[in-house]
Amino acid sequence: MLPIIQTMDEAGFHALEMWGGATFDACIRFLDEDPWERLRAIRKVVKNTKLQMLLRGQNLLGYKNYADDVVEAFVQKSIENGIDSIRIFDALNDTRNLQTAITATKKFGGHCQPAISYTTSEFHTIDYFVDLTTELEKMGADSICIKDMAGILTPDDAFRLVSEIKHNTQVPLEIHTHATSGIAEMTYLKAVEAGVDIIDTAISSFSGGTSQPATESMALALENLGYNTHLDMKKVAEIADYFNPIRDTFRAKGMLNPKVKDTEPKTLIYKVPGGMLSNLLSQLTEQGLADKYEEVLKEVPKVRADVGYPPLVTPLSQMVGTQAVMNVISGERYKMVPKEIKDYVKGLYGKPPVAISEEIRQLIIGDEEVITVRPADLLTPELPKYEAEIKDYAKSTEDVLMYALFPQQGKDFLGRREDRFYDVPVQEVSVTLAI
């Protein structure tokens, strides 16, 4: 990526989302690469464009809640190492799980962009999302994002939702969707007509399918309609020219699976985001059960309804997907239940959007207690513990945070880096996993 970063910086983008999400995990798990150094290397080149990251609220970049001291330290170090804008979301839209990250982002001078995790159900109405955005504005949002991770926001709903949010809030509004279902370009057009300020796109080389609509196509269409995108299209073309042969190499090696890269209109039925599609297919393939893919997809919305219609975004998408796989493989629904689903039903991830029925609760956790407080309120400060555990290998707070989020992978990486005897083989994996 580094050889083209300067051109990307000069192309006129509002921001480059280049960190957070799954990138941190992928760096240490597959690439033997320091994610903090990746951020610093890109920041060193990028002088004009905001660098943006995705943060899962109290989950940070991991898959569980972390104590407030860890959340604050991670936000602080992210900004100190080069992040300008932090997009913060919670899988349940439980704003209690956003407050610490929002407060920390403001405290350390970052641009705070809370996101609503868009989904559909009888409960998730336009009014529900508008009320949510007005609450986020009061909590300190500098801008707000509509995060449509499954690509299920239809053009008409996008127009109505953006119109209502713009009418009720004063901060800039961004929209993020995926092209999975084949309607993303229409959704963006109607959102722009309704007054949205920023849209998320991907360079054409890696656009479409479970990615975003193509930058060039959207920019040219909008310019033709009289909108100024502020992009230097010659620079954008250079970016595509750089990445096209890299994409072609991946294709030639069979690394772009058409089941998760091509358009899938059934997404509008199953409400499954692109990342979840690839995870499901991977799980089933590893077990020699790829032929169960469609059956699992049909089971996903049933599980989602059972557990209170959570938006299917990390970590809930993985949890619901795994439960759907278990239901199909075992032949009996909820015969096997992973710990994460049990913890969710207990309230340890936050409040479900819709109350879970007594029947389902009994099936999953029996008579165990359900908590109603903010889950992080049950956690004592954790940073001193992590510092003590990794003191032999950590040289900085950044190292400690790497270990805190991914204990095994982080310890393995730091152990190898210290050039001591550390009996962990270095895994050779293609760079395609960094995309």
PDB file of N, CA and C in Angstrom, residues 2-52:
ATOM      1  N   LEU A   2       1.994   1.226   0.673  1.00  0.00           N
ATOM      2  CA  LEU A   2       2.780   2.445   0.853  1.00  0.00           C
ATOM      3  C   LEU A   2       3.163   3.155  -0.446  1.00  0.00           C
ATOM      4  N   PRO A   3       3.513   2.434  -1.545  1.00  0.00           N
ATOM      5  CA  PRO A   3       3.909   3.156  -2.758  1.00  0.00           C
ATOM      6  C   PRO A   3       2.823   4.041  -3.360  1.00  0.00           C
ATOM      7  N   ILE A   4       1.558   3.802  -3.022  1.00  0.00           N
ATOM      8  CA  ILE A   4       0.457   4.574  -3.620  1.00  0.00           C
ATOM      9  C   ILE A   4      -0.184   5.522  -2.611  1.00  0.00           C
ATOM     10  N   ILE A   5       0.255   5.491  -1.362  1.00  0.00           N
ATOM     11  CA  ILE A   5      -0.392   6.277  -0.306  1.00  0.00           C
ATOM     12  C   ILE A   5      -0.353   7.775  -0.592  1.00  0.00           C
ATOM     13  N   GLN A   6       0.777   8.283  -1.083  1.00  0.00           N
ATOM     14  CA  GLN A   6       0.855   9.723  -1.340  1.00  0.00           C
ATOM     15  C   GLN A   6      -0.165  10.155  -2.382  1.00  0.00           C
ATOM     16  N   THR A   7      -0.329   9.334  -3.424  1.00  0.00           N
ATOM     17  CA  THR A   7      -1.340   9.642  -4.447  1.00  0.00           C
ATOM     18  C   THR A   7      -2.730   9.647  -3.836  1.00  0.00           C
ATOM     19  N   MET A   8      -3.007   8.710  -2.946  1.00  0.00           N
ATOM     20  CA  MET A   8      -4.308   8.663  -2.268  1.00  0.00           C
ATOM     21  C   MET A   8      -4.515   9.914  -1.424  1.00  0.00           C
ATOM     22  N   ASP A   9      -3.429  10.372  -0.798  1.00  0.00           N
ATOM     23  CA  ASP A   9      -3.506  11.586   0.022  1.00  0.00           C
ATOM     24  C   ASP A   9      -3.830  12.813  -0.819  1.00  0.00           C
ATOM     25  N   GLU A  10      -3.402  12.808  -2.076  1.00  0.00           N
ATOM     26  CA  GLU A  10      -3.580  13.968  -2.959  1.00  0.00           C
ATOM     27  C   GLU A  10      -4.856  13.900  -3.794  1.00  0.00           C
ATOM     28  N   ALA A  11      -5.642  12.833  -3.647  1.00  0.00           N
ATOM     29  CA  ALA A  11      -6.812  12.629  -4.519  1.00  0.00           C
ATOM     30  C   ALA A  11      -8.035  13.433  -4.096  1.00  0.00           C
ATOM     31  N   GLY A  12      -8.030  13.960  -2.873  1.00  0.00           N
ATOM     32  CA  GLY A  12      -9.151  14.779  -2.430  1.00  0.00           C
ATOM     33  C   GLY A  12     -10.197  14.064  -1.620  1.00  0.00           C
ATOM     34  N   PHE A  13      -9.877  12.895  -1.086  1.00  0.00           N
ATOM     35  CA  PHE A  13     -10.841  12.173  -0.252  1.00  0.00           C
ATOM     36  C   PHE A  13     -11.104  12.929   1.048  1.00  0.00           C
ATOM     37  N   HIS A  14     -12.304  12.754   1.566  1.00  0.00           N
ATOM     38  CA  HIS A  14     -12.620  13.322   2.877  1.00  0.00           C
ATOM     39  C   HIS A  14     -11.780  12.637   3.949  1.00  0.00           C
ATOM     40  N   ALA A  15     -11.634  11.315   3.847  1.00  0.00           N
ATOM     41  CA  ALA A  15     -10.859  10.554   4.827  1.00  0.00           C
ATOM     42  C   ALA A  15     -10.446   9.230   4.200  1.00  0.00           C
ATOM     43  N   LEU A  16      -9.420   8.621   4.781  1.00  0.00           N
ATOM     44  CA  LEU A  16      -9.009   7.271   4.415  1.00  0.00           C
ATOM     45  C   LEU A  16      -9.237   6.377   5.625  1.00  0.00           C
ATOM     46  N   GLU A  17     -10.185   5.453   5.525  1.00  0.00           N
ATOM     47  CA  GLU A  17     -10.360   4.504   6.624  1.00  0.00           C
ATOM     48  C   GLU A  17      -9.343   3.389   6.411  1.00  0.00           C
ATOM     49  N   MET A  18      -8.334   3.326   7.293  1.00  0.00           N
ATOM     50  CA  MET A  18      -7.194   2.453   7.048  1.00  0.00           C
ATOM     51  C   MET A  18      -6.731   1.699   8.293  1.00  0.00           C
ATOM     52  N   TRP A  19      -7.543   1.688   9.350  1.00  0.00           N
ATOM     53  CA  TRP A  19      -7.107   1.057  10.606  1.00  0.00           C
ATOM     54  C   TRP A  19      -8.341   0.652  11.385  1.00  0.00           C
ATOM     55  N   GLY A  20      -8.120  -0.056  12.473  1.00  0.00           N
ATOM     56  CA  GLY A  20      -9.239  -0.489  13.291  1.00  0.00           C
ATOM     57  C   GLY A  20      -9.947  -1.677  12.667  1.00  0.00           C
ATOM     58  N   GLY A  21     -11.172  -1.927  13.120  1.00  0.00           N
ATOM     59  CA  GLY A  21     -11.907  -3.065  12.599  1.00  0.00           C
ATOM     60  C   GLY A  21     -11.105  -4.342  12.746  1.00  0.00           C
ATOM     61  N   ALA A  22     -10.996  -5.097  11.653  1.00  0.00           N
ATOM     62  CA  ALA A  22     -10.249  -6.366  11.679  1.00  0.00           C
ATOM     63  C   ALA A  22      -8.790  -6.208  11.270  1.00  0.00           C
ATOM     64  N   THR A  23      -8.362  -4.989  10.862  1.00  0.00           N
ATOM     65  CA  THR A  23      -6.992  -4.843  10.360  1.00  0.00           C
ATOM     66  C   THR A  23      -5.955  -5.113  11.448  1.00  0.00           C
ATOM     67  N   PHE A  24      -6.235  -4.691  12.670  1.00  0.00           N
ATOM     68  CA  PHE A  24      -5.297  -4.867  13.782  1.00  0.00           C
ATOM     69  C   PHE A  24      -5.062  -6.363  14.022  1.00  0.00           C
ATOM     70  N   ASP A  25      -6.136  -7.109  14.101  1.00  0.00           N
ATOM     71  CA  ASP A  25      -6.086  -8.556  14.302  1.00  0.00           C
ATOM     72  C   ASP A  25      -5.329  -9.234  13.161  1.00  0.00           C
ATOM     73  N   ALA A  26      -5.646  -8.863  11.920  1.00  0.00           N
ATOM     74  CA  ALA A  26      -5.014  -9.491  10.753  1.00  0.00           C
ATOM     75  C   ALA A  26      -3.511  -9.257  10.735  1.00  0.00           C
ATOM     76  N   CYS A  27      -3.079  -8.054  11.143  1.00  0.00           N
ATOM     77  CA  CYS A  27      -1.649  -7.742  11.137  1.00  0.00           C
ATOM     78  C   CYS A  27      -0.865  -8.721  12.004  1.00  0.00           C
ATOM     79  N   ILE A  28      -1.307  -8.940  13.235  1.00  0.00           N
ATOM     80  CA  ILE A  28      -0.511  -9.777  14.143  1.00  0.00           C
ATOM     81  C   ILE A  28      -0.823 -11.263  13.980  1.00  0.00           C
ATOM     82  N   ARG A  29      -2.038 -11.597  13.559  1.00  0.00           N
ATOM     83  CA  ARG A  29      -2.423 -13.006  13.441  1.00  0.00           C
ATOM     84  C   ARG A  29      -1.850 -13.642  12.174  1.00  0.00           C
ATOM     85  N   PHE A  30      -1.826 -12.900  11.072  1.00  0.00           N
ATOM     86  CA  PHE A  30      -1.470 -13.479   9.784  1.00  0.00           C
ATOM     87  C   PHE A  30      -0.212 -12.892   9.138  1.00  0.00           C
ATOM     88  N   LEU A  31       0.093 -11.620   9.395  1.00  0.00           N
ATOM     89  CA  LEU A  31       1.129 -10.937   8.622  1.00  0.00           C
ATOM     90  C   LEU A  31       2.427 -10.720   9.381  1.00  0.00           C
ATOM     91  N   ASP A  32       2.448 -11.053  10.674  1.00  0.00           N
ATOM     92  CA  ASP A  32       3.628 -10.783  11.505  1.00  0.00           C
ATOM     93  C   ASP A  32       4.043  -9.323  11.370  1.00  0.00           C
ATOM     94  N   GLU A  33       3.055  -8.446  11.457  1.00  0.00           N
ATOM     95  CA  GLU A  33       3.264  -7.010  11.245  1.00  0.00           C
ATOM     96  C   GLU A  33       2.721  -6.238  12.442  1.00  0.00           C
ATOM     97  N   ASP A  34       3.440  -5.228  12.872  1.00  0.00           N
ATOM     98  CA  ASP A  34       3.004  -4.385  13.989  1.00  0.00           C
ATOM     99  C   ASP A  34       1.940  -3.407  13.496  1.00  0.00           C
ATOM    100  N   PRO A  35       0.683  -3.533  13.948  1.00  0.00           N
ATOM    101  CA  PRO A  35      -0.368  -2.628  13.465  1.00  0.00           C
ATOM    102  C   PRO A  35      -0.120  -1.173  13.833  1.00  0.00           C
ATOM    103  N   TRP A  36       0.547  -0.935  14.956  1.00  0.00           N
ATOM    104  CA  TRP A  36       0.868   0.442  15.332  1.00  0.00           C
ATOM    105  C   TRP A  36       1.876   1.038  14.351  1.00  0.00           C
ATOM    106  N   GLU A  37       2.835   0.225  13.906  1.00  0.00           N
ATOM    107  CA  GLU A  37       3.811   0.702  12.940  1.00  0.00           C
ATOM    108  C   GLU A  37       3.155   0.954  11.584  1.00  0.00           C
ATOM    109  N   ARG A  38       2.164   0.125  11.229  1.00  0.00           N
ATOM    110  CA  ARG A  38       1.409   0.369   9.988  1.00  0.00           C
ATOM    111  C   ARG A  38       0.762   1.756  10.036  1.00  0.00           C
ATOM    112  N   LEU A  39       0.136   2.064  11.152  1.00  0.00           N
ATOM    113  CA  LEU A  39      -0.502   3.373  11.307  1.00  0.00           C
ATOM    114  C   LEU A  39       0.532   4.491  11.200  1.00  0.00           C
ATOM    115  N   ARG A  40       1.649   4.346  11.884  1.00  0.00           N
ATOM    116  CA  ARG A  40       2.673   5.401  11.864  1.00  0.00           C
ATOM    117  C   ARG A  40       3.271   5.574  10.465  1.00  0.00           C
ATOM    118  N   ALA A  41       3.453   4.462   9.753  1.00  0.00           N
ATOM    119  CA  ALA A  41       4.041   4.540   8.407  1.00  0.00           C
ATOM    120  C   ALA A  41       3.119   5.273   7.440  1.00  0.00           C
ATOM    121  N   ILE A  42       1.827   5.034   7.553  1.00  0.00           N
ATOM    122  CA  ILE A  42       0.869   5.724   6.685  1.00  0.00           C
ATOM    123  C   ILE A  42       0.738   7.188   7.090  1.00  0.00           C
ATOM    124  N   ARG A  43       0.712   7.450   8.391  1.00  0.00           N
ATOM    125  CA  ARG A  43       0.613   8.833   8.881  1.00  0.00           C
ATOM    126  C   ARG A  43       1.807   9.671   8.432  1.00  0.00           C
ATOM    127  N   LYS A  44       2.965   9.047   8.345  1.00  0.00           N
ATOM    128  CA  LYS A  44       4.174   9.761   7.948  1.00  0.00           C
ATOM    129  C   LYS A  44       4.045  10.335   6.539  1.00  0.00           C
ATOM    130  N   VAL A  45       3.291   9.660   5.685  1.00  0.00           N
ATOM    131  CA  VAL A  45       3.133  10.086   4.289  1.00  0.00           C
ATOM    132  C   VAL A  45       1.908  10.981   4.106  1.00  0.00           C
ATOM    133  N   VAL A  46       0.829  10.665   4.788  1.00  0.00           N
ATOM    134  CA  VAL A  46      -0.442  11.371   4.582  1.00  0.00           C
ATOM    135  C   VAL A  46      -0.445  12.697   5.339  1.00  0.00           C
ATOM    136  N   LYS A  47      -0.490  13.796   4.592  1.00  0.00           N
ATOM    137  CA  LYS A  47      -0.420  15.125   5.187  1.00  0.00           C
ATOM    138  C   LYS A  47      -1.718  15.924   5.046  1.00  0.00           C
ATOM    139  N   ASN A  48      -2.569  15.547   4.087  1.00  0.00           N
ATOM    140  CA  ASN A  48      -3.743  16.363   3.766  1.00  0.00           C
ATOM    141  C   ASN A  48      -5.071  15.734   4.153  1.00  0.00           C
ATOM    142  N   THR A  49      -5.106  14.428   4.243  1.00  0.00           N
ATOM    143  CA  THR A  49      -6.361  13.697   4.385  1.00  0.00           C
ATOM    144  C   THR A  49      -6.489  13.113   5.786  1.00  0.00           C
ATOM    145  N   LYS A  50      -7.700  13.139   6.336  1.00  0.00           N
ATOM    146  CA  LYS A  50      -7.925  12.538   7.646  1.00  0.00           C
ATOM    147  C   LYS A  50      -7.693  11.029   7.577  1.00  0.00           C
ATOM    148  N   LEU A  51      -7.048  10.497   8.596  1.00  0.00           N
ATOM    149  CA  LEU A  51      -6.953   9.048   8.751  1.00  0.00           C
ATOM    150  C   LEU A  51      -8.040   8.610   9.719  1.00  0.00           C
ATOM    151  N   GLN A  52      -8.788   7.604   9.315  1.00  0.00           N
ATOM    152  CA  GLN A  52      -9.979   7.192  10.064  1.00  0.00           C
ATOM    153  C   GLN A  52      -9.865   5.734  10.478  1.00  0.00           C
TER     154      GLN A  52
END
